Amino acid sequence: MKIVKLDKETFRQLLQKPFVQVFFIAAALNLFVDSFSRESFFKAVGSIFTQPLVFLYNMLIIAITLTPALFFARRYFAYLIISLLWVIVGITDFILLQFRTTPFTFVDITMIKSAINIWDHYLTAWQLAMIGVLLFLVAVLCIMLFRKMKKHAKMPFVKVATSFVILLASCIVATEGLVRFRVLAENFGNLADAYHSYGLPYCFVSSVLNTGIPKPKNYSDEYMQTLLTAIENGTLISSADPNGTLKPEIPEKEPTVTPEQSAPTPEPTPTEVPEAEKNPSEIPEKPNVIFLQLESFFDPTTILGSSFTKDPLPNFHRLMEEYTSGNLSVPSVGAGTANTEFEVITGMNLDFFGPGEYPYKTILKETTCESIAYVLKSMGYGTHAIHNNDGTFYERHLVFPNLGFDTFTSIEYMREIERTPLNWAKDFVLTEEIKKSLESTEEPDFIYAISVQGHGSYPSNEVLSNPVIDLELPENFSEETYYQLLYYINQIYEMDVFVGELVDYLKSTGEDTVLVMYGDHLPGMKFTQEQLSNGNLFQTPYVVWSSFDMEAEHKDFEAYQLYSYVLDRLDIHNGIINRFHQTQMESDIYEEDLKVLEYDMLYGNQNAYNGENPYPAVHMQMGIDKVTITAIRAFADSSAVIWEENTTEENIEDQEVLDSDATEYSEKTEEKDKSFWIFLGRKDKGEEVYTVFLTGSNFTPYSNVQVDGEKVSTMYISDTILSAIMPLPQEGSEITVVQQGSDEQELSSSEPFVITEKVLENIFPKDNPTLEGED
């Protein structure tokens, strides 16, 4: 056998071949992005030997994306641009993994608008500036290289196109084969593990191409009818019979029987109350139902080897001991609040959707979806969502009408907001908003409240000067993690105080109420499962408190099973998804049937509803109380009023700035420790500018005045007073107050206040100078 020696010249000539270049660059890029994904170059090199098929497969994916460069004369520049995109994906994944456990997916690009609103919580100003400078330099470098790189003879179009099709077909065949032999997977339960097991290129491309729920193999009109009959009759459908013959393995429940949904269900212990002895009168007919989703909430005492100077969750621990409680399996860790929220509200399993997909950003923007809100709404409940953060985040203001909520109170409709050192709203404000929701209707209420106080990113240095709680950690934890946890446990201690106050308030109402509380995911601190006593990064605690007697049960659930379990305890069986979970949990094809049901409802023929969606989108009101304008007054005095720094409520004198026909300005400002000016009648470049005071109701710091649709400088004084600097309104002008978040997107608007001739006659207070005689 003749051995060909590969000398430098031979190697150089080999690299001149375009398709060799493609695969050589693909191999280098795959190693590069895998190093960032694993946060280790050596682990990436090791994976070549431990997972050679995965490495070659991902190299093939990158090669396919590089092949179009061969269509261009400046193919080296095309290589550069395509390679740069992969480099950006790899680096972005690495950066995100420093703040959360979930890797970078395509959905993160679709959420860039929401991310911009909160990136100051994760990156400092100089870091943002450095990123901006770096991107600018990269752009300049690309322009320079474009000018300098030589053109090459174009390759034959047919040859390149044929090669591209062959590579693409090979990738499709390889995907099918590797999935069949379980080298790859189509659905990713744990996205972080998937990126390590199957490679960043495959997982990221899957997040681009695979959205929604693929059609199940056994989906048909006939099978749907079989499944729906089983749900209606409360009988199990088994895989033993391919025709789906119903097997009545679960007897019909009496309305008052406490459900036993966990699979498998243990035999009753001697201490349990026999089913026949349970008192039907213990469960009220229509109690208020409140779900409270606690941001990044878990039990830090489950960190092995940790100790605390005091219990960080005294109220929650007590409630878990006395009431129904357990662990909730959530779909994400370190981030992904909206996906836990989706599973809890809809009862749908997120695993059936595309990798990293947020249904809030895809299907739920297009259609309504069966949910606990719709189920209870059909029974006469008022349905309310509450969140002490931006209403546009995860586009909840667009999604919640499709989930059946009558009202949505976001932070733009709240007052008296306390802030954490990281500038997140504290959760104490939620008690007042829950109270307002309960008092807003005569009927029973369903409330879904979403907390934000426990949100990261967590500081890696000392932020709290006098923490209420301190802690000790094992030696394998870094100093950075210590400070992160120190901040975190002091925040969740306050969240626990809020939980205690909320329970006390609900007790005081005298109304029958069920309160379900749980964490949406673990905080993004890079815990390992070995560091936690439960050995699971995807579990958070939950507790079901009730103002009436309800036997305590201690069970673990998936997040998508929680609401059906709670409603079953309340003897509520409306809704197909709800009834499905209540009757089919013990089926050996429970998950397969759930996928069929989800596909049918969201993407299929809607056989579950006889072909027609029964849930119309709700005309949702933002905020419980509408914002209104009742009167305006203008001031033409050229003087200025200065409120000094460190102004407090105690040293602000009440001022009467309106005449007797208007509401007295007797509210004290909520702006503290700030200096600000109110200019009265200031003139700028000859334009007559006035300070106008608007009286009305339900103003907040997020209220902004608009004149004929144009925003003017606005200052929040109190819930009944706003001041705005503007030219004198003209007859026929319309003044509105809009609620705007940090992204300046309008969430709602008051009814317009029309400037009439009579309004103009009385627009100035009697003792204030008017236009006549003014300099």
Coordinates of C-alpha atoms in Angstrom, one line a residue, residues 374-731:
Y374 CA -62.2 30.1 31.6
V375 CA -63.3 27.1 33.6
L376 CA -64.2 29.2 36.7
K377 CA -65.5 32.1 34.5
S378 CA -68.1 29.6 33.1
M379 CA -69.3 29.1 36.7
G380 CA -69.8 32.8 37.3
Y381 CA -66.4 33.7 38.8
G382 CA -64.7 37.1 38.2
T383 CA -61.2 36.4 36.8
H384 CA -58.3 38.7 37.6
A385 CA -54.5 38.7 36.9
I386 CA -52.1 40.7 39.0
H387 CA -48.4 41.3 38.5
N388 CA -46.1 43.8 40.2
N389 CA -44.0 44.2 37.1
D390 CA -44.4 45.6 33.6
G391 CA -47.7 44.6 32.0
T392 CA -46.0 44.1 28.6
F393 CA -43.4 41.6 29.8
Y394 CA -43.9 38.3 28.1
E395 CA -46.7 40.2 26.3
R396 CA -49.1 39.3 29.1
H397 CA -51.3 42.2 28.2
L398 CA -52.0 40.5 24.9
V399 CA -52.0 36.9 26.1
F400 CA -54.2 37.2 29.2
P401 CA -57.4 38.1 27.3
N402 CA -56.9 34.8 25.4
L403 CA -56.7 32.9 28.7
G404 CA -60.0 34.3 30.1
F405 CA -59.0 37.1 32.4
D406 CA -61.5 40.0 33.0
T407 CA -58.9 42.3 34.4
F408 CA -55.1 42.6 34.5
T409 CA -53.5 44.8 37.1
S410 CA -49.8 45.3 36.3
I411 CA -47.4 47.6 38.1
E412 CA -48.5 50.5 35.9
Y413 CA -51.8 50.5 37.9
M414 CA -50.2 50.3 41.4
R415 CA -49.1 52.9 43.9
E416 CA -47.0 52.9 47.1
I417 CA -44.5 50.6 45.6
E418 CA -41.4 49.7 47.7
R419 CA -38.3 48.6 45.8
T420 CA -35.5 46.1 46.4
P421 CA -31.9 47.2 46.2
L422 CA -32.0 45.8 42.6
N423 CA -35.1 48.0 41.9
W424 CA -37.6 45.2 41.6
A425 CA -41.0 45.9 43.2
K426 CA -41.5 44.3 46.6
D427 CA -44.4 41.9 46.9
F428 CA -46.2 43.7 49.8
V429 CA -48.1 45.7 47.2
L430 CA -49.9 42.6 46.0
T431 CA -52.0 42.3 49.2
E432 CA -53.8 45.6 48.4
E433 CA -54.3 44.6 44.8
I434 CA -55.7 41.2 45.7
K435 CA -58.0 43.0 48.2
K436 CA -59.2 45.4 45.4
S437 CA -59.9 42.5 43.1
L438 CA -61.9 40.6 45.7
E439 CA -64.0 43.7 46.5
S440 CA -64.6 44.6 42.8
T441 CA -67.2 42.0 42.3
E442 CA -70.2 40.5 44.1
E443 CA -69.6 37.0 42.7
P444 CA -66.7 34.7 43.8
D445 CA -63.3 35.6 42.3
F446 CA -60.4 33.7 40.7
I447 CA -57.2 35.7 41.1
Y448 CA -53.8 34.8 39.5
A449 CA -51.1 36.9 41.2
I450 CA -47.5 36.9 40.0
S451 CA -44.7 38.0 42.3
V452 CA -41.4 39.6 41.3
Q453 CA -39.4 40.4 44.4
G454 CA -37.2 37.4 44.3
H455 CA -36.0 38.1 40.8
G456 CA -32.3 38.2 39.9
S457 CA -29.7 38.9 38.8
Y458 CA -28.3 38.5 42.3
P459 CA -25.3 40.7 43.4
S460 CA -22.0 39.0 43.8
N461 CA -20.7 41.4 46.4
E462 CA -22.1 42.9 49.6
V463 CA -25.3 45.0 49.0
L464 CA -27.1 44.6 52.3
S465 CA -25.6 46.6 55.1
N466 CA -27.8 45.1 57.9
P467 CA -29.2 41.8 56.7
V468 CA -32.0 40.3 58.8
I469 CA -30.6 36.8 58.1
D470 CA -27.1 35.6 57.6
L471 CA -26.0 32.1 56.5
E472 CA -23.1 29.7 56.3
L473 CA -22.3 27.5 53.3
P474 CA -20.1 24.5 52.7
E475 CA -16.6 25.1 51.5
N476 CA -17.4 24.1 47.9
F477 CA -19.5 27.3 47.5
S478 CA -17.7 30.5 46.4
E479 CA -17.8 33.9 48.0
E480 CA -19.8 35.2 45.1
T481 CA -22.5 32.6 45.7
Y482 CA -22.5 33.5 49.4
Y483 CA -23.3 37.1 48.6
Q484 CA -25.9 36.1 46.1
L485 CA -27.6 33.8 48.6
L486 CA -27.3 36.4 51.3
Y487 CA -29.3 38.9 49.2
Y488 CA -31.7 36.2 48.0
I489 CA -32.7 34.8 51.5
N490 CA -33.3 38.3 52.8
Q491 CA -35.6 39.0 49.9
I492 CA -37.6 35.7 50.2
Y493 CA -37.8 36.4 54.0
E494 CA -39.7 39.5 53.1
M495 CA -41.7 37.5 50.6
D496 CA -42.5 35.1 53.4
V497 CA -43.7 38.0 55.6
F498 CA -45.9 39.1 52.8
V499 CA -47.4 35.6 52.6
G500 CA -48.2 35.7 56.3
E501 CA -49.8 39.1 56.0
L502 CA -51.8 37.9 53.0
V503 CA -53.1 34.8 54.8
D504 CA -54.1 37.0 57.8
Y505 CA -56.0 39.4 55.5
L506 CA -57.8 36.5 53.8
K507 CA -58.8 35.2 57.2
S508 CA -60.2 38.6 58.1
T509 CA -62.5 38.8 55.1
G510 CA -64.7 36.0 56.4
E511 CA -65.1 34.7 52.8
D512 CA -64.4 31.1 51.8
T513 CA -61.1 31.2 50.1
V514 CA -58.4 28.8 48.8
L515 CA -54.9 30.2 48.3
V516 CA -52.4 28.2 46.3
M517 CA -48.8 29.3 46.5
Y518 CA -45.7 28.0 44.7
G519 CA -42.4 28.9 43.2
D520 CA -42.1 29.3 39.5
H521 CA -38.5 28.1 39.3
L522 CA -35.2 28.0 41.3
P523 CA -33.1 31.2 41.3
G524 CA -30.4 31.4 38.7
M525 CA -27.4 30.6 40.9
K526 CA -26.0 27.5 39.1
F527 CA -26.9 25.0 41.8
T528 CA -26.2 21.4 41.1
Q529 CA -28.6 18.6 42.0
E530 CA -26.0 17.2 44.3
Q531 CA -26.1 20.3 46.4
L532 CA -29.9 20.0 47.2
S533 CA -31.4 17.6 49.6
N534 CA -34.2 16.7 47.1
G535 CA -31.7 16.2 44.3
N536 CA -33.9 18.0 41.8
L537 CA -33.3 21.4 40.2
F538 CA -36.8 21.4 38.7
Q539 CA -38.9 21.3 41.9
T540 CA -40.3 24.1 44.0
P541 CA -42.5 23.9 47.0
Y542 CA -46.2 24.5 46.9
V543 CA -48.9 24.8 49.6
V544 CA -52.7 25.0 49.4
W545 CA -54.2 27.1 52.2
S546 CA -57.9 27.3 52.8
S547 CA -60.1 29.4 55.2
F548 CA -62.3 26.3 55.7
D549 CA -61.5 22.8 56.8
M550 CA -59.9 20.8 54.0
E551 CA -58.0 17.6 54.8
A552 CA -54.2 18.1 54.4
E553 CA -52.5 15.9 51.8
H554 CA -48.8 15.9 51.0
K555 CA -48.2 15.0 47.4
D556 CA -45.9 16.0 44.5
F557 CA -47.3 17.1 41.2
E558 CA -46.3 18.4 37.8
A559 CA -47.1 22.1 37.4
Y560 CA -49.7 21.3 34.7
Q561 CA -51.5 19.0 37.1
L562 CA -51.8 21.5 40.0
Y563 CA -55.0 23.4 39.1
S564 CA -57.0 20.2 38.3
Y565 CA -56.0 18.8 41.6
V566 CA -57.1 21.9 43.5
L567 CA -60.4 22.1 41.6
D568 CA -61.0 18.4 42.2
R569 CA -60.6 19.0 46.0
L570 CA -63.3 21.7 45.5
D571 CA -65.5 19.3 43.6
I572 CA -65.2 21.3 40.4
H573 CA -65.0 19.2 37.2
N574 CA -65.8 21.6 34.4
G575 CA -63.4 21.9 31.4
I576 CA -62.0 19.1 29.3
I577 CA -58.3 19.5 30.3
N578 CA -59.4 19.8 33.9
R579 CA -61.5 16.6 33.7
F580 CA -58.8 14.8 31.8
H581 CA -56.3 15.2 34.6
Q582 CA -58.9 14.2 37.2
T583 CA -59.8 11.0 35.4
Q584 CA -56.8 9.8 33.4
M585 CA -53.7 10.2 35.6
E586 CA -53.5 6.5 36.2
S587 CA -53.7 5.6 32.5
D588 CA -50.5 4.0 31.1
I589 CA -50.8 6.4 28.1
Y590 CA -51.7 9.5 30.2
E591 CA -48.9 11.6 28.6
E592 CA -49.6 10.4 25.1
D593 CA -53.3 11.3 25.4
L594 CA -52.5 14.7 27.0
K595 CA -50.4 15.4 23.9
V596 CA -53.2 14.4 21.6
L597 CA -55.6 16.6 23.6
E598 CA -53.3 19.6 23.5
Y599 CA -52.7 19.2 19.8
D600 CA -56.4 19.0 19.0
M601 CA -57.2 22.1 21.0
L602 CA -54.5 24.3 19.7
Y603 CA -53.5 23.0 16.3
G604 CA -55.9 20.3 15.3
N605 CA -59.6 20.0 14.3
Q606 CA -60.8 21.0 17.8
N607 CA -62.8 17.8 18.1
A608 CA -62.8 18.4 21.8
Y609 CA -65.2 21.3 21.1
N610 CA -67.1 19.8 18.2
G611 CA -65.0 21.7 15.8
E612 CA -65.6 25.2 17.2
N613 CA -63.6 27.0 19.9
P614 CA -66.0 27.8 22.7
Y615 CA -63.7 30.4 24.4
P616 CA -64.0 33.9 22.8
A617 CA -61.2 36.3 23.7
V618 CA -62.1 38.5 26.7
H619 CA -62.4 42.2 26.5
M620 CA -59.9 42.6 29.3
Q621 CA -59.7 45.7 31.4
M622 CA -56.3 46.9 32.5
G623 CA -56.4 47.7 36.2
I624 CA -59.4 47.2 38.5
D625 CA -60.3 50.9 38.7
K626 CA -60.5 53.0 35.6
V627 CA -58.4 56.1 35.2
T628 CA -60.6 59.3 34.9
I629 CA -60.2 63.0 34.5
T630 CA -62.7 65.3 36.1
A631 CA -61.2 68.8 35.9
I632 CA -58.2 70.9 34.8
R633 CA -56.7 74.1 36.0
A634 CA -53.9 76.1 34.4
F635 CA -51.4 78.4 36.1
A636 CA -49.8 81.4 34.3
D637 CA -47.6 82.7 37.1
S638 CA -44.0 83.0 36.0
S639 CA -42.6 82.0 39.4
A640 CA -41.4 78.5 40.2
V641 CA -42.1 76.3 43.1
I642 CA -39.1 74.2 44.3
W643 CA -39.5 71.2 46.5
E644 CA -36.3 70.6 48.3
E645 CA -34.4 67.4 48.6
N646 CA -35.3 64.8 51.2
T647 CA -38.8 66.1 51.3
T648 CA -41.0 63.9 53.5
E649 CA -44.7 63.6 54.0
E650 CA -44.3 65.2 57.4
N651 CA -42.9 68.6 56.2
I652 CA -45.1 69.1 53.1
E653 CA -47.9 71.5 53.8
D654 CA -51.2 70.8 52.2
Q655 CA -51.8 73.2 49.4
E656 CA -55.1 74.3 47.9
V657 CA -54.3 74.8 44.2
L658 CA -57.8 74.4 42.8
D659 CA -60.8 76.6 43.4
S660 CA -63.9 75.4 45.2
D661 CA -65.4 73.8 42.1
A662 CA -62.5 71.3 41.9
T663 CA -61.1 68.7 44.2
E664 CA -58.8 70.2 46.8
Y665 CA -55.2 69.3 46.5
S666 CA -54.9 67.7 49.9
E667 CA -53.0 64.6 49.0
K668 CA -49.4 64.4 49.9
T669 CA -46.8 63.4 47.4
E670 CA -45.4 59.9 47.3
E671 CA -42.2 61.1 45.8
K672 CA -39.6 61.0 48.5
D673 CA -35.9 61.8 48.7
K674 CA -36.0 63.5 45.3
S675 CA -35.8 67.1 44.3
F676 CA -38.0 68.4 41.5
W677 CA -39.4 71.6 40.1
I678 CA -42.9 72.5 39.0
F679 CA -42.6 75.4 36.6
L680 CA -45.6 77.7 36.5
G681 CA -46.2 79.6 33.4
R682 CA -42.5 79.2 32.2
K683 CA -41.9 80.8 28.8
D684 CA -39.5 79.2 26.4
K685 CA -38.5 80.9 23.1
G686 CA -41.7 83.0 23.1
E687 CA -44.0 80.0 23.5
E688 CA -46.5 80.3 26.3
V689 CA -46.1 77.3 28.5
Y690 CA -48.3 76.6 31.5
T691 CA -48.4 74.1 34.3
V692 CA -51.8 72.4 34.2
F693 CA -53.1 70.4 37.1
L694 CA -55.5 67.6 36.3
T695 CA -57.8 66.2 38.9
G696 CA -59.3 62.8 38.6
S697 CA -59.0 59.3 40.0
N698 CA -56.7 56.3 40.0
F699 CA -53.6 58.1 38.8
T700 CA -50.2 56.3 39.4
P701 CA -46.6 57.2 38.8
Y702 CA -47.0 55.5 35.4
S703 CA -49.7 58.0 34.3
N704 CA -48.9 60.3 31.4
V705 CA -50.9 63.2 30.0
Q706 CA -51.5 63.5 26.3
V707 CA -52.9 66.4 24.4
D708 CA -54.5 65.4 21.1
G709 CA -52.4 62.2 21.2
E710 CA -49.1 64.0 21.9
K711 CA -47.3 63.2 25.1
V712 CA -46.4 66.1 27.4
S713 CA -44.2 66.3 30.4
T714 CA -46.1 64.8 33.3
M715 CA -45.5 64.7 37.1
Y716 CA -47.4 62.3 39.4
I717 CA -48.6 64.2 42.5
S718 CA -51.1 61.8 44.0
D719 CA -53.8 59.3 42.9
T720 CA -56.1 62.3 42.2
I721 CA -53.6 65.0 41.0
L722 CA -51.3 65.1 38.0
S723 CA -49.4 68.1 36.8
A724 CA -48.3 68.6 33.2
I725 CA -46.3 71.3 31.4
M726 CA -47.9 72.3 28.1
P727 CA -49.1 75.2 26.0
L728 CA -52.6 76.4 26.9
P729 CA -55.1 73.8 25.5
Q730 CA -57.3 75.0 22.6
E731 CA -61.0 74.6 22.2

